[in-house]
């Protein structure tokens, strides 16, 4: 047996021995506890890249690589929620992934079915951290049996309110943005509801003028009265603003008001008004994205050394979103790779906050 093989066996035995496992677990808890003391990203996104390369490198099936990828995900979710991250978004299946072999697409769909049900199980990770599952993407592209399984997982975790796991499946940002624009246009093409009648509404004023006019008319001598009386059958009903009798009536308020108000008999159908497109802002579109109402994206991590966004979280990436491309493959990703990223993020946030405080102080002087 070569000495390097001996060494790797000793290392394996050492790292799997109960006292060492216990010590590593204690160290993990200590580090996560320390992370919680600083600012913590509220929304973190992962592009879980490199499962197939990991499988190739270790001479195992591609599907096994994805399974190990899921294990890495479960570990990292625990780290995130324990540290205080509120929203985790994962790129589980891109619309582009449908171009892969049928065998692999089916395997990924089956994995989503099984793993999402597993995650939503009573007593499992999501229940422990109070996290609910949201599926972001094109439902129409997903088969019925998979849809049923994911809907069940969503329903089972819907009562959890402390954190969120967004599973992008099947997703691309361009599709999300297109959907948001389409929904916004639909909203702005719907007539607005007429405003509620308030004491100072036009009809309310007309009713008061009318009541006043009648009492004036009643006090006038008959000779003067006749020329102003409404024609028979047009008796006004001063209690209902929308019902002014039949025919057209001209009201005179000779004392207080010099104006004439033309009041039509039929209840007036107000012409529909539409929201002004000038009021559409970036916030309007944000509210129509799949991530509406969630904190802005603070941190995005892509593993496997590939430096591309692959049409992921394009709208959610703002001026302070940090993007980290790491060399390890996704199944290898764990606290030890995540920790330096989080520490760097905390350091930058502190610097940003110091800068903000400095600028505020200068303004006050
Ligand atoms: C709950 C749930 C649905 C979990 C999903 C689990 C999981 C890890 C999915 C990843 C799927 C995927 C397409 C990874 C990309 O690696 P790749 O296949 O592109 O690998 P490569 O870059 O080496 O080719």
Coordinates of C-alpha atoms and ligand atoms in Angstrom, one line a residue:
X1 CA 0.0 0.0 0.0
X2 CA 1.4 3.4 -1.0
X3 CA 2.0 6.0 1.8
X4 CA -0.5 8.5 0.2
X5 CA -3.3 5.9 0.4
X6 CA -2.3 5.2 4.0
X7 CA -2.5 8.9 4.7
X8 CA -5.9 9.4 3.1
X9 CA -7.3 6.3 5.1
X10 CA -6.0 7.8 8.3
X11 CA -7.5 11.2 7.5
X12 CA -10.8 9.5 6.7
X13 CA -10.8 7.5 9.9
X14 CA -9.8 10.5 11.9
X15 CA -12.5 12.8 10.4
X16 CA -15.2 10.1 11.0
X17 CA -14.3 9.2 14.5
X18 CA -17.0 10.3 16.9
X19 CA -14.9 12.7 19.1
X20 CA -13.6 14.5 16.0
X21 CA -17.1 14.7 14.5
X22 CA -18.3 16.2 17.8
X23 CA -15.5 18.7 17.9
X24 CA -16.2 19.8 14.2
X25 CA -19.8 20.2 15.1
X26 CA -18.9 22.4 18.1
X27 CA -16.7 24.5 15.9
X28 CA -19.4 24.9 13.3
X29 CA -21.9 26.1 16.0
X30 CA -19.3 28.5 17.4
X31 CA -18.6 30.0 14.0
X32 CA -22.3 30.4 13.1
X33 CA -22.8 32.0 16.6
X34 CA -20.0 34.5 15.8
X35 CA -21.5 35.2 12.3
X36 CA -24.9 36.0 14.0
X37 CA -23.2 38.9 15.9
X38 CA -22.5 40.9 12.8
X39 CA -24.8 42.1 10.0
X40 CA -26.3 39.1 8.2
X41 CA -27.4 39.0 4.6
X42 CA -31.2 38.9 4.5
X43 CA -31.4 37.3 1.0
X44 CA -28.8 34.9 -0.4
X45 CA -29.0 33.2 -3.8
X46 CA -27.1 30.1 -5.0
X47 CA -26.3 28.8 -8.5
X48 CA -25.5 25.2 -7.5
X49 CA -23.2 24.5 -10.4
X50 CA -20.8 21.5 -10.9
X51 CA -22.9 18.4 -9.9
X52 CA -22.1 16.6 -13.2
X53 CA -18.4 17.5 -13.1
X54 CA -18.2 16.2 -9.5
X55 CA -19.9 13.0 -10.7
X56 CA -17.4 12.6 -13.6
X57 CA -14.4 13.4 -11.3
X58 CA -15.6 10.7 -8.8
X59 CA -16.7 8.1 -11.5
X60 CA -20.3 8.1 -10.2
X61 CA -23.6 8.5 -12.1
X62 CA -24.7 12.0 -13.0
X63 CA -27.9 11.5 -10.9
X64 CA -25.7 10.6 -7.9
X65 CA -23.9 13.9 -8.5
X66 CA -27.2 15.7 -8.3
X67 CA -28.1 13.8 -5.1
X68 CA -24.9 14.8 -3.5
X69 CA -25.8 18.3 -4.7
X70 CA -29.0 18.1 -2.7
X71 CA -27.1 17.0 0.4
X72 CA -24.8 20.1 0.0
X73 CA -28.0 22.2 -0.3
X74 CA -29.5 20.8 3.0
X75 CA -26.2 21.6 4.8
X76 CA -26.0 25.1 3.5
X77 CA -29.7 25.8 4.2
X78 CA -29.0 24.9 7.8
X79 CA -26.0 27.3 8.0
X80 CA -28.0 30.1 6.4
X81 CA -31.1 29.9 8.6
X82 CA -29.1 29.3 11.7
X83 CA -27.0 32.5 10.9
X84 CA -30.2 34.5 10.5
X85 CA -30.6 34.7 6.7
X86 CA -34.3 35.2 6.0
X87 CA -34.6 34.2 2.3
X88 CA -32.6 31.6 0.4
X89 CA -33.1 31.4 -3.4
X90 CA -31.8 28.4 -5.3
X91 CA -31.5 27.8 -9.1
X92 CA -32.9 24.3 -9.1
X93 CA -33.9 24.1 -12.8
X94 CA -33.4 26.6 -15.6
X95 CA -35.8 26.7 -18.5
X96 CA -32.7 26.0 -20.5
X97 CA -32.2 22.7 -18.6
X98 CA -35.0 21.2 -20.7
X99 CA -32.4 21.0 -23.5
X100 CA -30.6 18.2 -21.5
X101 CA -31.2 14.5 -22.2
X102 CA -34.7 13.2 -21.4
X103 CA -33.1 10.8 -18.9
X104 CA -31.5 13.7 -17.0
X105 CA -34.5 16.0 -17.1
X106 CA -36.7 13.1 -15.8
X107 CA -34.2 12.4 -13.1
X108 CA -34.1 16.1 -12.0
X109 CA -37.9 16.3 -12.0
X110 CA -38.1 13.1 -9.9
X111 CA -35.5 14.5 -7.6
X112 CA -37.5 17.7 -7.1
X113 CA -40.6 15.6 -6.3
X114 CA -38.9 13.5 -3.7
X115 CA -36.6 16.1 -2.2
X116 CA -39.2 18.8 -1.9
X117 CA -41.5 16.4 -0.1
X118 CA -38.6 15.3 2.1
X119 CA -37.8 19.0 3.0
X120 CA -41.4 19.7 3.8
X121 CA -41.7 16.7 6.2
X122 CA -42.8 17.3 9.7
X123 CA -39.7 17.7 11.9
X124 CA -37.3 18.3 9.0
X125 CA -35.1 21.3 8.4
X126 CA -37.8 23.7 7.1
X127 CA -40.0 23.2 10.1
X128 CA -37.1 23.6 12.5
X129 CA -36.3 27.0 11.0
X130 CA -39.9 28.0 10.2
X131 CA -39.1 28.3 6.5
X132 CA -41.8 28.1 3.8
X133 CA -41.2 26.8 0.2
X134 CA -42.0 29.1 -2.7
X135 CA -41.7 27.8 -6.3
X136 CA -40.6 30.6 -8.7
X137 CA -41.0 29.8 -12.4
X138 CA -43.2 28.6 -15.2
X139 CA -45.7 26.1 -13.8
X140 CA -47.0 25.4 -17.3
X141 CA -43.7 23.6 -18.2
X142 CA -44.0 21.1 -15.3
X143 CA -45.8 17.8 -15.5
X144 CA -48.9 17.2 -13.4
X145 CA -47.4 14.6 -11.0
X146 CA -44.5 16.9 -10.2
X147 CA -46.8 19.9 -9.8
X148 CA -48.9 18.0 -7.3
X149 CA -45.9 17.1 -5.3
X150 CA -44.5 20.6 -5.2
X151 CA -47.9 22.1 -4.5
X152 CA -48.2 19.8 -1.5
X153 CA -44.7 20.8 -0.2
X154 CA -45.7 24.4 -0.6
X155 CA -49.0 23.9 1.2
X156 CA -47.3 21.9 4.0
X157 CA -44.8 24.7 4.8
X158 CA -47.1 27.7 4.1
X159 CA -47.7 28.2 7.8
X160 CA -44.0 28.8 8.4
X161 CA -43.4 32.5 8.7
X162 CA -39.8 33.0 9.9
X163 CA -37.9 32.3 6.6
X164 CA -38.3 31.4 2.9
X165 CA -36.8 28.9 0.5
X166 CA -37.4 30.1 -3.1
X167 CA -36.9 27.2 -5.5
X168 CA -36.5 28.5 -9.0
X169 CA -38.0 25.8 -11.1
X170 CA -38.2 26.1 -14.2
X171 CA -36.9 29.6 -14.2
X172 CA -35.0 32.3 -16.1
X173 CA -34.9 36.0 -15.2
X174 CA -35.9 37.1 -18.7
X175 CA -39.0 34.9 -18.3
X176 CA -39.7 36.4 -14.9
X177 CA -39.3 40.0 -16.1
X178 CA -41.5 39.4 -19.1
X179 CA -44.2 37.9 -16.9
X180 CA -43.9 40.9 -14.5
X181 CA -44.3 43.4 -17.4
X182 CA -47.2 41.4 -18.8
X183 CA -49.0 41.4 -15.4
X184 CA -48.3 45.2 -14.9
X185 CA -49.8 46.0 -18.3
X186 CA -52.8 43.8 -17.4
X187 CA -53.2 45.7 -14.1
X188 CA -53.0 49.1 -15.9
X189 CA -55.5 48.1 -18.5
X190 CA -58.2 47.4 -15.9
X191 CA -60.5 50.4 -15.1
X192 CA -60.0 51.8 -11.7
X193 CA -62.9 51.5 -9.2
X194 CA -64.9 54.7 -8.9
X195 CA -64.0 56.5 -5.7
X196 CA -66.3 56.1 -2.7
X197 CA -69.0 58.8 -2.3
X198 CA -67.7 61.2 0.3
X199 CA -69.5 64.2 1.9
X200 CA -67.8 66.6 -0.5
X201 CA -68.6 64.6 -3.7
X202 CA -70.3 66.3 -6.5
X203 CA -73.6 64.4 -5.9
X204 CA -73.6 65.3 -2.3
X205 CA -73.2 69.0 -3.0
X206 CA -76.0 68.8 -5.7
X207 CA -78.3 67.1 -3.2
X208 CA -77.7 69.9 -0.6
X209 CA -78.3 72.6 -3.1
X210 CA -81.4 70.9 -4.3
X211 CA -82.8 70.6 -0.8
X212 CA -82.1 74.2 -0.1
X213 CA -83.8 75.2 -3.4
X214 CA -87.0 73.3 -2.5
X215 CA -87.2 75.0 0.9
X216 CA -86.7 78.4 -0.7
X217 CA -89.4 77.6 -3.3
X218 CA -91.8 76.6 -0.5
X219 CA -91.4 79.9 1.2
X220 CA -92.0 81.9 -2.0
X221 CA -95.4 83.3 -3.1
X222 CA -97.2 81.1 -5.6
X223 CA -96.8 83.5 -8.5
X224 CA -93.0 83.4 -8.3
X225 CA -93.0 79.7 -7.6
X226 CA -94.7 78.5 -10.7
X227 CA -91.9 79.4 -13.1
X228 CA -89.4 77.4 -11.2
X229 CA -91.4 74.3 -10.3
X230 CA -90.3 71.1 -11.8
X231 CA -92.8 69.6 -14.3
X232 CA -95.2 67.0 -12.9
X233 CA -93.8 63.7 -12.5
X234 CA -90.3 65.2 -11.9
X235 CA -90.7 65.5 -8.2
X236 CA -87.3 65.5 -6.8
X237 CA -86.2 63.0 -4.2
X238 CA -83.8 64.8 -1.9
X239 CA -82.7 61.7 -0.1
X240 CA -81.1 59.9 -3.0
X241 CA -78.2 61.5 -4.7
X242 CA -78.2 59.1 -7.7
X243 CA -81.9 59.3 -8.3
X244 CA -83.1 62.7 -9.5
X245 CA -86.5 61.7 -11.0
X246 CA -87.1 61.7 -14.7
X247 CA -86.4 64.3 -17.3
X248 CA -84.0 67.1 -17.0
X249 CA -84.3 69.5 -14.0
X250 CA -82.7 72.9 -13.6
X251 CA -82.2 74.0 -10.0
X252 CA -82.1 77.6 -9.0
X253 CA -80.6 78.8 -5.8
X254 CA -81.3 82.4 -6.0
X255 CA -79.9 83.4 -2.6
X256 CA -76.8 81.6 -1.8
X257 CA -75.8 80.3 -5.2
X258 CA -76.0 82.1 -8.6
X259 CA -75.0 78.9 -10.5
X260 CA -77.2 76.7 -12.4
X261 CA -76.6 73.0 -12.2
X262 CA -77.8 70.7 -14.9
X263 CA -78.8 67.3 -13.4
X264 CA -79.7 64.4 -15.7
X265 CA -82.4 62.0 -14.6
X266 CA -80.7 58.7 -15.4
X267 CA -78.1 57.6 -13.0
X268 CA -74.9 58.7 -14.7
X269 CA -72.5 55.9 -15.7
X270 CA -69.1 57.4 -15.1
X271 CA -66.7 56.9 -18.0
X272 CA -64.0 54.4 -16.9
X273 CA -60.6 55.8 -15.8
X274 CA -57.4 53.9 -16.1
X275 CA -54.3 54.0 -13.9
X276 CA -51.8 56.5 -15.3
X277 CA -48.8 54.6 -16.9
X278 CA -46.6 57.5 -15.8
X279 CA -47.0 56.1 -12.3
X280 CA -45.2 52.9 -13.2
X281 CA -41.8 52.9 -11.4
X282 CA -39.1 50.3 -10.8
X283 CA -41.0 49.6 -7.5
X284 CA -44.1 48.7 -9.5
X285 CA -42.2 46.1 -11.5
X286 CA -40.5 44.8 -8.3
X287 CA -43.9 44.2 -6.9
X288 CA -44.8 42.1 -9.9
X289 CA -41.7 39.9 -9.7
X290 CA -41.9 36.4 -8.2
X291 CA -39.9 37.7 -5.3
X292 CA -42.4 40.5 -4.5
X293 CA -42.3 41.6 -0.8
X294 CA -39.0 39.8 -0.1
X295 CA -35.9 41.6 1.0
X296 CA -33.5 42.7 -1.8
X297 CA -30.8 40.3 -2.8
X298 CA -27.6 40.8 -0.8
X299 CA -25.4 38.0 -1.9
X300 CA -25.2 35.6 -4.9
X301 CA -22.9 32.6 -5.0
X302 CA -22.0 30.5 -8.0
X303 CA -19.8 27.4 -7.5
X304 CA -17.6 25.5 -10.0
X305 CA -15.5 28.4 -11.3
X306 CA -17.9 29.4 -14.0
X307 CA -18.3 33.2 -14.1
X308 CA -21.7 33.7 -15.6
X309 CA -25.1 34.8 -14.3
X310 CA -27.0 32.3 -16.5
X311 CA -30.2 34.5 -16.6
X312 CA -30.6 34.3 -12.8
X313 CA -31.9 37.0 -10.4
X314 CA -31.1 39.8 -13.0
X315 CA -33.9 42.1 -11.7
X316 CA -33.1 41.3 -8.0
X317 CA -29.4 42.2 -8.4
X318 CA -29.0 45.8 -7.3
X319 CA -26.1 48.2 -6.7
X320 CA -25.1 46.5 -3.4
X321 CA -25.6 42.9 -4.4
X322 CA -22.3 41.0 -4.1
X323 CA -21.6 38.2 -6.5
X324 CA -19.0 35.5 -5.6
X325 CA -17.8 32.9 -8.1
X326 CA -16.1 30.1 -6.2
X327 CA -13.9 27.4 -7.6
X328 CA -15.3 24.4 -5.6
X329 CA -18.0 22.2 -7.2
X330 CA -21.4 22.4 -5.6
X331 CA -21.4 19.0 -3.8
X332 CA -18.2 20.1 -2.1
X333 CA -19.7 23.4 -0.9
X334 CA -20.1 23.8 2.8
X335 CA -19.6 26.2 5.7
X336 CA -15.8 26.2 5.2
X337 CA -16.2 27.7 1.7
X338 CA -19.2 29.9 2.7
X339 CA -17.6 31.3 5.8
X340 CA -14.9 33.5 4.1
X341 CA -17.7 34.9 1.7
X342 CA -19.9 35.8 4.7
X343 CA -17.0 37.4 6.7
X344 CA -16.1 39.5 3.6
X345 CA -19.7 40.5 3.1
X346 CA -20.0 41.6 6.8
X347 CA -16.7 43.6 6.5
X348 CA -18.0 45.4 3.4
X349 CA -21.4 46.1 5.0
X350 CA -19.7 47.6 8.0
X351 CA -17.6 49.8 5.7
X352 CA -20.7 50.9 3.8
X353 CA -22.5 51.7 7.1
X354 CA -19.5 53.7 8.3
X355 CA -19.5 55.6 5.0
X356 CA -23.2 56.4 5.4
X357 CA -22.7 57.6 9.0
X358 CA -19.8 59.8 7.8
X359 CA -21.9 61.4 5.1
X360 CA -24.8 62.0 7.5
X361 CA -22.4 63.7 10.0
X362 CA -21.0 66.0 7.2
X363 CA -24.6 66.9 6.2
X364 CA -25.4 67.8 9.8
X365 CA -22.4 70.1 10.2
Ligands
LIG1 C1 -35.2 20.8 -3.7 C2 -34.5 20.7 -5.0 C3 -35.4 20.8 -6.2 C4 -33.2 20.6 -5.0 C5 -32.4 20.7 -6.2 C6 -31.1 20.0 -6.0 C7 -30.0 20.4 -7.0 C8 -28.7 20.4 -6.4 C9 -30.3 20.8 -8.2 C10 -29.2 21.2 -9.1 C11 -29.6 21.0 -10.5 C12 -28.6 21.6 -11.5 C13 -29.1 21.7 -12.8 C14 -27.3 21.9 -11.1 C15 -26.2 22.4 -12.0 O1 -25.2 21.5 -12.1 P1 -24.8 20.9 -13.5 O2 -25.7 19.7 -13.7 O3 -24.9 22.0 -14.6 O4 -23.3 20.5 -13.4 P2 -22.1 20.8 -14.4 O5 -22.0 22.3 -14.3 O6 -21.0 20.1 -13.8 O7 -22.5 20.3 -15.7

